[in-house]
mmCIF file of C-alpha atoms and ligand atoms in Angstrom:
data_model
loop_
_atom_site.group_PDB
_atom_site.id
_atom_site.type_symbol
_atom_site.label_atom_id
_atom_site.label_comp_id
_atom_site.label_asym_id
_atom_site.label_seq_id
_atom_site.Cartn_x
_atom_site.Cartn_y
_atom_site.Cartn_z
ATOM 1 C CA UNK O 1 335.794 284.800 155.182
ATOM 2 C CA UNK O 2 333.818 284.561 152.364
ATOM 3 C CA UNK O 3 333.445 287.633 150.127
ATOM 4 C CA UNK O 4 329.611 288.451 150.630
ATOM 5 C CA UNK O 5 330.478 288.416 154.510
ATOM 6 C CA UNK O 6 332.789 291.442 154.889
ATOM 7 C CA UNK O 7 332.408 295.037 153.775
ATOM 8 C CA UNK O 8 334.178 294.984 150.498
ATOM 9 C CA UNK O 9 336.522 297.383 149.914
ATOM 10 C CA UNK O 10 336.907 299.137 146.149
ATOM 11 C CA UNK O 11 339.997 301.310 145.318
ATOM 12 C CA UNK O 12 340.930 304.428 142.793
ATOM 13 C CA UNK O 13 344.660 303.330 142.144
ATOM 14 C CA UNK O 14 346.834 306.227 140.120
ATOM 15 C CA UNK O 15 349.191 308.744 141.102
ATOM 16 C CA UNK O 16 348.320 312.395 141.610
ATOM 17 C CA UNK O 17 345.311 311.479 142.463
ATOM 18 C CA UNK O 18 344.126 313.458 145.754
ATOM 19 C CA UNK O 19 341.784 315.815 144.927
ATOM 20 C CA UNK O 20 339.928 312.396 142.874
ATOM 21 C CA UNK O 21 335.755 312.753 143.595
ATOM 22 C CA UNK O 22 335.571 308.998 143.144
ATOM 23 C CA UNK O 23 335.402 308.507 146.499
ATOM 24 C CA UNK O 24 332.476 310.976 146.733
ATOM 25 C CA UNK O 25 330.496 309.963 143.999
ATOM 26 C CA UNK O 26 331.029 305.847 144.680
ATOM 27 C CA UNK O 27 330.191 306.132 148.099
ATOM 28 C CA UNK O 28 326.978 307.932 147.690
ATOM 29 C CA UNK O 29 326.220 305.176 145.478
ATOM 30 C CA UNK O 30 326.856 302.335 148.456
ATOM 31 C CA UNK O 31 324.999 304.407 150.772
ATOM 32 C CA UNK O 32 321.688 304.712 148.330
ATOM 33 C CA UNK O 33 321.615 301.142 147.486
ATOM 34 C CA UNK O 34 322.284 299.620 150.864
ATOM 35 C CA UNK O 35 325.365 297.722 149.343
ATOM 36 C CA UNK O 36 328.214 296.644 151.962
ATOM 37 C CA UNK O 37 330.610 298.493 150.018
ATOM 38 C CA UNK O 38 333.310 301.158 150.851
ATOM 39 C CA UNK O 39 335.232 303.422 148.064
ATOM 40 C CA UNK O 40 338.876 304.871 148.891
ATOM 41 C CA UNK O 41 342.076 306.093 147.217
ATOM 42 C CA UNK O 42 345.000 304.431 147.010
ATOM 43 C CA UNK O 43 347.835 306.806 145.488
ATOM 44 C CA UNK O 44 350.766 304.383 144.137
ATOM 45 C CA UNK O 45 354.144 305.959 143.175
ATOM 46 C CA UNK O 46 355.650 303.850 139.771
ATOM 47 C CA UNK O 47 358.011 301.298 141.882
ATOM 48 C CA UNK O 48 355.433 300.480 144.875
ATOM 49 C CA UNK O 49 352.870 299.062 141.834
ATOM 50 C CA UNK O 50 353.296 295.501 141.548
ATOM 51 C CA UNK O 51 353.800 295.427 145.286
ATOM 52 C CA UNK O 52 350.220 297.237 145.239
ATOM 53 C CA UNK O 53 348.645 294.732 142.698
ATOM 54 C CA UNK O 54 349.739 291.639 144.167
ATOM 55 C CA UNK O 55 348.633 292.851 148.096
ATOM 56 C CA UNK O 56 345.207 293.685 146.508
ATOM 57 C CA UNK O 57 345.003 290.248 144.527
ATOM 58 C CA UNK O 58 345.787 288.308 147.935
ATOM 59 C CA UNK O 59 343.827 290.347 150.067
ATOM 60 C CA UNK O 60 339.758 288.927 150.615
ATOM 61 C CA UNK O 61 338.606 292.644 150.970
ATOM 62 C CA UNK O 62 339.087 293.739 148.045
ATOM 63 C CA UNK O 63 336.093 293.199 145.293
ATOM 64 C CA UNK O 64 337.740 295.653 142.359
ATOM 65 C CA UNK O 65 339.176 299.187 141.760
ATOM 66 C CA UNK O 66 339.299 301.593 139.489
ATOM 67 C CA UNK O 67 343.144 302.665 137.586
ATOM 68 C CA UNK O 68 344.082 306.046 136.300
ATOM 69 C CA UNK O 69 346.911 307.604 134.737
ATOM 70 C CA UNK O 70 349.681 306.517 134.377
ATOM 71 C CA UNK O 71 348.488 302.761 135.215
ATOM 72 C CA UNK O 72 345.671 302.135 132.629
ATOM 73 C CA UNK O 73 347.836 300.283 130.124
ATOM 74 C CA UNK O 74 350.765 298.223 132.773
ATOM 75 C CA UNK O 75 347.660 296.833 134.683
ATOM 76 C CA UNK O 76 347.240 294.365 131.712
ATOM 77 C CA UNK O 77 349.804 292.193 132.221
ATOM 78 C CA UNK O 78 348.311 291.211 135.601
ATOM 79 C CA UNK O 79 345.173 290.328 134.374
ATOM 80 C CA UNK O 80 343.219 287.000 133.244
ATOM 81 C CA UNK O 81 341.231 288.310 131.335
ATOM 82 C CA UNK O 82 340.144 291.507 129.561
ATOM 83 C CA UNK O 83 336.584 292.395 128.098
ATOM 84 C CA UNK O 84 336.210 293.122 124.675
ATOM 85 C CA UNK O 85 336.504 297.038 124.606
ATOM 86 C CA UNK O 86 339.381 297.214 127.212
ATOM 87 C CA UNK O 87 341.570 294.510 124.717
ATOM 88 C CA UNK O 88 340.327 296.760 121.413
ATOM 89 C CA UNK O 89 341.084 299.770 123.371
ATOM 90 C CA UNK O 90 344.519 298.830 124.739
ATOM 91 C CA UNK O 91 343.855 300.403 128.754
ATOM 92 C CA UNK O 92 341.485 299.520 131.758
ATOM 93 C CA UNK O 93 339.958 301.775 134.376
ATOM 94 C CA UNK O 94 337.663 299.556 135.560
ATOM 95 C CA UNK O 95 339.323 295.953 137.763
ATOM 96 C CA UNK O 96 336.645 293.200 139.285
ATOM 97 C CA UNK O 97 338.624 291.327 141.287
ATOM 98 C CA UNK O 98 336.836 287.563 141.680
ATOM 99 C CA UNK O 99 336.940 285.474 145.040
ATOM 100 C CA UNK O 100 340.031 283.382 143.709
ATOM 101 C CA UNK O 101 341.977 286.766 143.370
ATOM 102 C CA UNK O 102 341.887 286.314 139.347
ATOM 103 C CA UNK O 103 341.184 290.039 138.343
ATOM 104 C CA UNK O 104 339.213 290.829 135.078
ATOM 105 C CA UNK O 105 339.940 294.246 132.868
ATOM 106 C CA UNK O 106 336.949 296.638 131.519
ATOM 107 C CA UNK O 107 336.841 299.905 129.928
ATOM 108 C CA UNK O 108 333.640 301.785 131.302
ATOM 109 C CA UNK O 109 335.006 305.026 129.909
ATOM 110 C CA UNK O 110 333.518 304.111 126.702
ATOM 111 C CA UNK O 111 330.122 304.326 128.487
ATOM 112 C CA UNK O 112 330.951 307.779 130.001
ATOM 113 C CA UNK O 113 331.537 309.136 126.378
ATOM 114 C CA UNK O 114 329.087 307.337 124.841
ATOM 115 C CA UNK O 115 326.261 308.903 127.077
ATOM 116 C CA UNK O 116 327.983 312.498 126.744
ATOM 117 C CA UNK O 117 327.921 312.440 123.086
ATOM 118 C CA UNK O 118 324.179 311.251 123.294
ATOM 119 C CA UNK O 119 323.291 313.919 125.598
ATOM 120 C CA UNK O 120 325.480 316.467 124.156
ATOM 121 C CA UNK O 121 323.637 315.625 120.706
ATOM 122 C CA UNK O 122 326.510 314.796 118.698
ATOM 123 C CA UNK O 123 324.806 312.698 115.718
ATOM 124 C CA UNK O 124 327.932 310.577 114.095
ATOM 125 C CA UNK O 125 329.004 312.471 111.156
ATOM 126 C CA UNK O 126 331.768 312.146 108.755
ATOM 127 C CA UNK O 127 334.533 313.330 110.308
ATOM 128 C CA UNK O 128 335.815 313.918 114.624
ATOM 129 C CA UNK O 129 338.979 315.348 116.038
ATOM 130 C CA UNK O 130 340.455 314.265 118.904
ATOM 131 C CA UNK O 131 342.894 316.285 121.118
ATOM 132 C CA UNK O 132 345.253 313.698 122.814
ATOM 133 C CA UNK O 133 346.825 310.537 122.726
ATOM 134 C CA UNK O 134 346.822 309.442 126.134
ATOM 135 C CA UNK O 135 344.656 306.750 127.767
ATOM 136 C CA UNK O 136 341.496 308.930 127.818
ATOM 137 C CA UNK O 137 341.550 309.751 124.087
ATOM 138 C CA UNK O 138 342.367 306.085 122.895
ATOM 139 C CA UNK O 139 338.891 305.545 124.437
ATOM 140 C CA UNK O 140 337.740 308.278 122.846
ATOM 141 C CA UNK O 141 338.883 307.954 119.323
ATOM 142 C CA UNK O 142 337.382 304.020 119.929
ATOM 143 C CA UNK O 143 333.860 305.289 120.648
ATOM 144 C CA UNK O 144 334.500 307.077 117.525
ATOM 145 C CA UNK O 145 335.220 304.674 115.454
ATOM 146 C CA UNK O 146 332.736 302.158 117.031
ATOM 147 C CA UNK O 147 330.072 305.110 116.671
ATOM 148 C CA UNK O 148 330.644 305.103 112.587
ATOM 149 C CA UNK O 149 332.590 308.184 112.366
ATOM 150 C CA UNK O 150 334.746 307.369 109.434
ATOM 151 C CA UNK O 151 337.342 310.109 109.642
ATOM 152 C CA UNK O 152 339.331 310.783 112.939
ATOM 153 C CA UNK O 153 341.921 312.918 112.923
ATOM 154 C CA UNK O 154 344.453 313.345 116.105
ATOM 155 C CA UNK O 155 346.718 316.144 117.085
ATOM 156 C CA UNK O 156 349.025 315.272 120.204
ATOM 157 C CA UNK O 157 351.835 317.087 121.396
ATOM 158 C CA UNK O 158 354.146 313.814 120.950
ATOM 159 C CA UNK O 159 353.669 312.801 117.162
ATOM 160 C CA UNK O 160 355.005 309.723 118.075
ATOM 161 C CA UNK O 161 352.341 308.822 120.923
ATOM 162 C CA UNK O 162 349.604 309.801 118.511
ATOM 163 C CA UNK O 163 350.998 306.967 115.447
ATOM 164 C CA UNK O 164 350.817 304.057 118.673
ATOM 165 C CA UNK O 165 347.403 304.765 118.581
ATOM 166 C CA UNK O 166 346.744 304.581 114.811
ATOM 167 C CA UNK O 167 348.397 301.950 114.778
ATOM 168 C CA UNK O 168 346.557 299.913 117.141
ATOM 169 C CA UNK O 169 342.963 300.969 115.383
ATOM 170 C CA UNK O 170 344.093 300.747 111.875
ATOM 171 C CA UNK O 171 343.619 297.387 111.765
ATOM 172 C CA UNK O 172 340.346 297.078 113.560
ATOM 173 C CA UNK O 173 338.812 299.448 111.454
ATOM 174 C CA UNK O 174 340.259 298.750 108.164
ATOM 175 C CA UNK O 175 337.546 301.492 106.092
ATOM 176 C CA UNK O 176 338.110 304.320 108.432
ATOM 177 C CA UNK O 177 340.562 307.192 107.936
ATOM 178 C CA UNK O 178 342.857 307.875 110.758
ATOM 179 C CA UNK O 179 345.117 310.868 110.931
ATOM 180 C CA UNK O 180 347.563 312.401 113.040
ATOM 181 C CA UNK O 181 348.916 315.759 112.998
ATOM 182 C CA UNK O 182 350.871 317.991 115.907
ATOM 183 C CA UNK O 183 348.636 319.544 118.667
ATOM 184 C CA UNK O 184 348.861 323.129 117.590
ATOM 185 C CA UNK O 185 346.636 326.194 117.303
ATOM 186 C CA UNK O 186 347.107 326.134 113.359
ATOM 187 C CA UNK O 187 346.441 322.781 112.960
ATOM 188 C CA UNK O 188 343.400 322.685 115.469
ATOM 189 C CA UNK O 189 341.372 325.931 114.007
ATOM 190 C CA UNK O 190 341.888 323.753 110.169
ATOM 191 C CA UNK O 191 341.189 320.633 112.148
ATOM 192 C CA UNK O 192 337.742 322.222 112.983
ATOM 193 C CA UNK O 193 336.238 324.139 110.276
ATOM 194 C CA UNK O 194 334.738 320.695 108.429
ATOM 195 C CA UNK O 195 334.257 318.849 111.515
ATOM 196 C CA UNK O 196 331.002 317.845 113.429
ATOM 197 C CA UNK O 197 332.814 317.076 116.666
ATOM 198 C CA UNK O 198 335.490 317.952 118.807
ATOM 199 C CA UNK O 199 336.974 316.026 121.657
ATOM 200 C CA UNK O 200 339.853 317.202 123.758
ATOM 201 C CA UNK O 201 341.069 314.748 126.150
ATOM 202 C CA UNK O 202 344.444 316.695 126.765
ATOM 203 C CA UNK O 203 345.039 317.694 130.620
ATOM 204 C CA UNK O 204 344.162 320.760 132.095
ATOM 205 C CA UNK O 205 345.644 323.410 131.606
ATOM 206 C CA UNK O 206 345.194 323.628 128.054
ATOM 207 C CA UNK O 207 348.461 325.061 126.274
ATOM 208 C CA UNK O 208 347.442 327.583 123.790
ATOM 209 C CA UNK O 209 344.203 329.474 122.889
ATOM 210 C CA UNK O 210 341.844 328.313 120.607
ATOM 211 C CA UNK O 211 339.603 330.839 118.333
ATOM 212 C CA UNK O 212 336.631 329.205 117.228
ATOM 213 C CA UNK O 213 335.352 331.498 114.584
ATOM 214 C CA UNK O 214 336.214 329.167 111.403
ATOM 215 C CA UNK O 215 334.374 325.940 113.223
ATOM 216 C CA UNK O 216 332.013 324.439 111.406
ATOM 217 C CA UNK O 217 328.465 325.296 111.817
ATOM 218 C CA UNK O 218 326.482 322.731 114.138
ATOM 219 C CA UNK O 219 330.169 321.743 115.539
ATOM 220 C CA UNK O 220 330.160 319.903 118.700
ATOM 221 C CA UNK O 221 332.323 320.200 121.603
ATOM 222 C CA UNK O 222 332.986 317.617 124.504
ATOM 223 C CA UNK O 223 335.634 318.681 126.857
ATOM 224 C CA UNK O 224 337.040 315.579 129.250
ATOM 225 C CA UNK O 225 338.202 317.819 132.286
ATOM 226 C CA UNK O 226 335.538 318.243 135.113
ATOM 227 C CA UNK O 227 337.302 320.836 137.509
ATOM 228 C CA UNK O 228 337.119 324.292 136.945
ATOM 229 C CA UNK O 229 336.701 325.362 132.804
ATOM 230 C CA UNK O 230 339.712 325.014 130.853
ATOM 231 C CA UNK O 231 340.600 328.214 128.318
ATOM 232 C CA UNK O 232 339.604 325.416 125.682
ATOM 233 C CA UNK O 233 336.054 325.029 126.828
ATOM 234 C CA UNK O 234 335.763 328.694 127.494
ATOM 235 C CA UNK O 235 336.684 329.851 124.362
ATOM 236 C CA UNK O 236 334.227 327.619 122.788
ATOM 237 C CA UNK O 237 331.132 328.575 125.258
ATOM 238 C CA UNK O 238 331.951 332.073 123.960
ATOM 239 C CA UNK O 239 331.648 331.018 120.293
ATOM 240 C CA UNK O 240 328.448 329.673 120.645
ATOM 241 C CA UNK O 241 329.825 326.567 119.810
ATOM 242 C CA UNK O 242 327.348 323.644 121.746
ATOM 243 C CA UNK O 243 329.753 322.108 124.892
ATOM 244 C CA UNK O 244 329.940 319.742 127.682
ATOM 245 C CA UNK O 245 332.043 319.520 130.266
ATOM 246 C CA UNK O 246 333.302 315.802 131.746
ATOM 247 C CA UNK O 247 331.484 315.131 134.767
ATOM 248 C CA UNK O 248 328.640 313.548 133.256
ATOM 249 C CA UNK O 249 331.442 310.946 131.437
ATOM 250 C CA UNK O 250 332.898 310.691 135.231
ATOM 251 C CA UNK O 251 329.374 309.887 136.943
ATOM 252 C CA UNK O 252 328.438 307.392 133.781
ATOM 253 C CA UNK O 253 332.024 305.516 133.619
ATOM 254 C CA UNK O 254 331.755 304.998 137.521
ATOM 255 C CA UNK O 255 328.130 303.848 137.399
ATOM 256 C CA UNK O 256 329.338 301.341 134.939
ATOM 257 C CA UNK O 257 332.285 300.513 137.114
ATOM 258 C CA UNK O 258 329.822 300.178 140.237
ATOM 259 C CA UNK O 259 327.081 297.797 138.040
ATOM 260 C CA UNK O 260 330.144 295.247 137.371
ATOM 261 C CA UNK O 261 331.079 295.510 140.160
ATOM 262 C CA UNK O 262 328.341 294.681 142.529
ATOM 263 C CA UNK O 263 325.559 293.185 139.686
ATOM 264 C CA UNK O 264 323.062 296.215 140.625
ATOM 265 C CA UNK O 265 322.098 298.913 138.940
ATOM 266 C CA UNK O 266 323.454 302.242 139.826
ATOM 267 C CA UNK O 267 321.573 304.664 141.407
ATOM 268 C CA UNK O 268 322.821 307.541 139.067
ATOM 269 C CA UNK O 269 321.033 310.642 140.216
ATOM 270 C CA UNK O 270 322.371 310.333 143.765
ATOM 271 C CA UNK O 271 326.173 309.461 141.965
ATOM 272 C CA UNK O 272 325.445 312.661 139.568
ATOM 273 C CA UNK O 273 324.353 314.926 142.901
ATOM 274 C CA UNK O 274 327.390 313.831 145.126
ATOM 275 C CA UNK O 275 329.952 314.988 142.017
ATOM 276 C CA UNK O 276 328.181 318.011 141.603
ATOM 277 C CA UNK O 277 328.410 318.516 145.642
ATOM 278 C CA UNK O 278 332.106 317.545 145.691
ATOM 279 C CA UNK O 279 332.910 320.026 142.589
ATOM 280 C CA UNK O 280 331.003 322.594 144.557
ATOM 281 C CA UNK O 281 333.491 322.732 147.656
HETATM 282 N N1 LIG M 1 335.666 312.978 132.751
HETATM 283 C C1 LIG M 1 336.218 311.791 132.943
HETATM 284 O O1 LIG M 1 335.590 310.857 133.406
HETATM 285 C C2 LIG M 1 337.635 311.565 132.549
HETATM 286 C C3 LIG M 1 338.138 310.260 132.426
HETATM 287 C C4 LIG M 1 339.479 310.081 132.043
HETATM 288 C C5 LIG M 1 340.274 311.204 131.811
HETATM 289 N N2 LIG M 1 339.732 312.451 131.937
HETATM 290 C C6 LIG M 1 340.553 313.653 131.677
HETATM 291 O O2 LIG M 1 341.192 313.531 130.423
HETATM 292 C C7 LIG M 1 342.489 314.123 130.466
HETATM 293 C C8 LIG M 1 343.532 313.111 129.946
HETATM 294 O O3 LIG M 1 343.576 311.984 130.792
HETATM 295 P P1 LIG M 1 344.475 310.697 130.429
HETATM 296 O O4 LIG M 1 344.129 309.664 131.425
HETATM 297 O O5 LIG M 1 344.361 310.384 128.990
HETATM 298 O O6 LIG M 1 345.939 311.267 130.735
HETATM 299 P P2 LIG M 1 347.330 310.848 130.023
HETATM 300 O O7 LIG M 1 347.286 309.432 129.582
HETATM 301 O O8 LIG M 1 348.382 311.304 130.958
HETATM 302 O O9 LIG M 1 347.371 311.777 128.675
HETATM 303 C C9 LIG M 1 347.529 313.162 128.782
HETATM 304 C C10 LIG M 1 347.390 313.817 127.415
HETATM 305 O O10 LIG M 1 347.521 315.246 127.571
HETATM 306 C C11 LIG M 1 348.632 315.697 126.790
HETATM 307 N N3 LIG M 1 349.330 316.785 127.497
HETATM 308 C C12 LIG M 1 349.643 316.840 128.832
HETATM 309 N N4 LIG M 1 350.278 317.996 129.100
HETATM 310 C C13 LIG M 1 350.375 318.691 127.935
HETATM 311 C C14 LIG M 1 350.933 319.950 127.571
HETATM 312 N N5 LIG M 1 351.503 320.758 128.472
HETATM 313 N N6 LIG M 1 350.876 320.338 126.279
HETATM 314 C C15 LIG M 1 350.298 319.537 125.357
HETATM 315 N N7 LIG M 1 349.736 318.336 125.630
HETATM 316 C C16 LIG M 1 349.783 317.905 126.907
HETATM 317 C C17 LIG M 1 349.509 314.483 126.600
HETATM 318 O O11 LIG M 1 350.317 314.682 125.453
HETATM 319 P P3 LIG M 1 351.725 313.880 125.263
HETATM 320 O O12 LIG M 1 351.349 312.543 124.684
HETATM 321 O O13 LIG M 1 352.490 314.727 124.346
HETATM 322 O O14 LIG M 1 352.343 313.760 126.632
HETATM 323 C C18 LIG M 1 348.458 313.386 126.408
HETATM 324 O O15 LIG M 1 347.908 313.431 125.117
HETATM 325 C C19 LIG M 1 342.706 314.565 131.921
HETATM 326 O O16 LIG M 1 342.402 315.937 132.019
HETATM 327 C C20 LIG M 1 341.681 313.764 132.695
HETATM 328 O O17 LIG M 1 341.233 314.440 133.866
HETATM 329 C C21 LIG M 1 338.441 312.652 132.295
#
């Protein structure tokens, strides 16, 4: 069979990964547009993933998939070929697979931030802080960078995390200042009184408080978890501070994932409506 004669099948691989609105939000996009498509989970424990990768590459069903923690960086090896933003950034979330099973690598969760900081009115300033080192905030302190903030400073838990990531955007951006310090309360509330914008892209729940009453004036604040309001994001709504949660980034990075995917242009108010539904529950 040849791919445009079967329902294709798309895929959210990752672990922990249950509770995902993907399926919600990619669905209502199939349905809207008429595409032939069909959006499910596939939770992989660590061993079963090469297994996983190779039955998707040989199946004829399968037209992409999405990849989540902790898969976003040992997908790579797998693929032929990587766009220019997933190679820079060092992760995927975003798979096409072709019709001869070759599979090609993008990172859509640069578009996701990219629209939040537009909407959230975040002009690029001098200086951003990052919370996190993981997958998320490599794309993160990338947008950044690309966006022509020239000073990004990151606090993660693991030091040692945080100085793989400098490392591998030192060199691409050669003018910029890159920091690293611990993720800590002291560190953050310094961290924030002579910055424009904050990102934290650590997972819920957030592990200490945060006291926003040194921030900068005109600070602001984009917060990458979309369930429920971490302490972070409430503490910050209570300073005044401007915020945005991540759904918006979730809707945007799949309606980037769904245009590569099938070539048409997402219908993003009905993707937006079905998160908001599926949050809602
Ligand atoms: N809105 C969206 O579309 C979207 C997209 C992607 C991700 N996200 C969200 O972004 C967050 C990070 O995702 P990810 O894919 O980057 O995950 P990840 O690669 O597993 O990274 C997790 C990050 O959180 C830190 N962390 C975890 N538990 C911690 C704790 N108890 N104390 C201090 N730091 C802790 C980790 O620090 P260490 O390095 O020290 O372990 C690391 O920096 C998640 O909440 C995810 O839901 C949202």
């Amino acid at each position: 069979l040849e791919h445009d004669e079967i329902t294709l099948h798309y895929l959210l691989l990752g672990s922990d990964i249950r509770k995902s609105i993907s399926p919600a939000v990619q669905n209502a996009a199939f349905l809207k547009t008429g595409f032939d498509g069909r959006y499910d989970l596939c939770e992989i424990a660590g061993p079963e993933f090469r297994g996983a990768v190779t039955r998707i590459r040989k199946s004829k069903d399968v037209g992409g998939f999405n990849i989540t923690a902790p898969y976003k960086e040992k997908i790579i090896p797998y693929l032929a070929r990587l766009d220019s933003r997933s190679r820079a950034i060092g992760a995927v979330n975003t798979v096409k697979v072709l019709k001869n099973g070759n599979m090609v690598g993008y990172n859509t969760d640069v578009d996701g931030i990219q629209e939040s900081l537009k909407k959230l009115g975040a002009v690029s300033g001098r200086k951003c802080v990052v919370l996190g080192a993981g997958g998320a905030a490599r794309a993160c302190v990338y947008t950044a960078l690309k966006d022509g903030y020239n000073s990004v400073t990151i606090l993660n838990r693991t030091l040692n995390r945080a100085k793989r990531l400098v490392a591998s955007f030192d060199s691409q951006f050669p003018r910029a200042r890159i920091r690293v310090a611990s993720l800590s309360s002291e560190n953050l509330e310094r961290e924030i009184q002579d910055c424009k914008l904050l990102i934290n892209a650590v997972t819920n729940p957030f592990p200490f408080e945060v006291r926003f009453s040194g921030a900068q004036r005109g600070l602001k604040f984009l917060d990458l978890g979309y369930k429920g309001q971490s302490s972070i994001l409430a503490s910050a709504r209570k300073a005044r501070i401007r915020c945005m949660n991540g759904v918006l980034m979730l809707v945007e990075q799949g309606a980037s994932s769904f245009e590569i995917w099938t070539g048409r242009n997402a219908p993003r108010g009905a993707m937006l409506a079905a998160a908001r539904r599926e949050l809602a529950r």
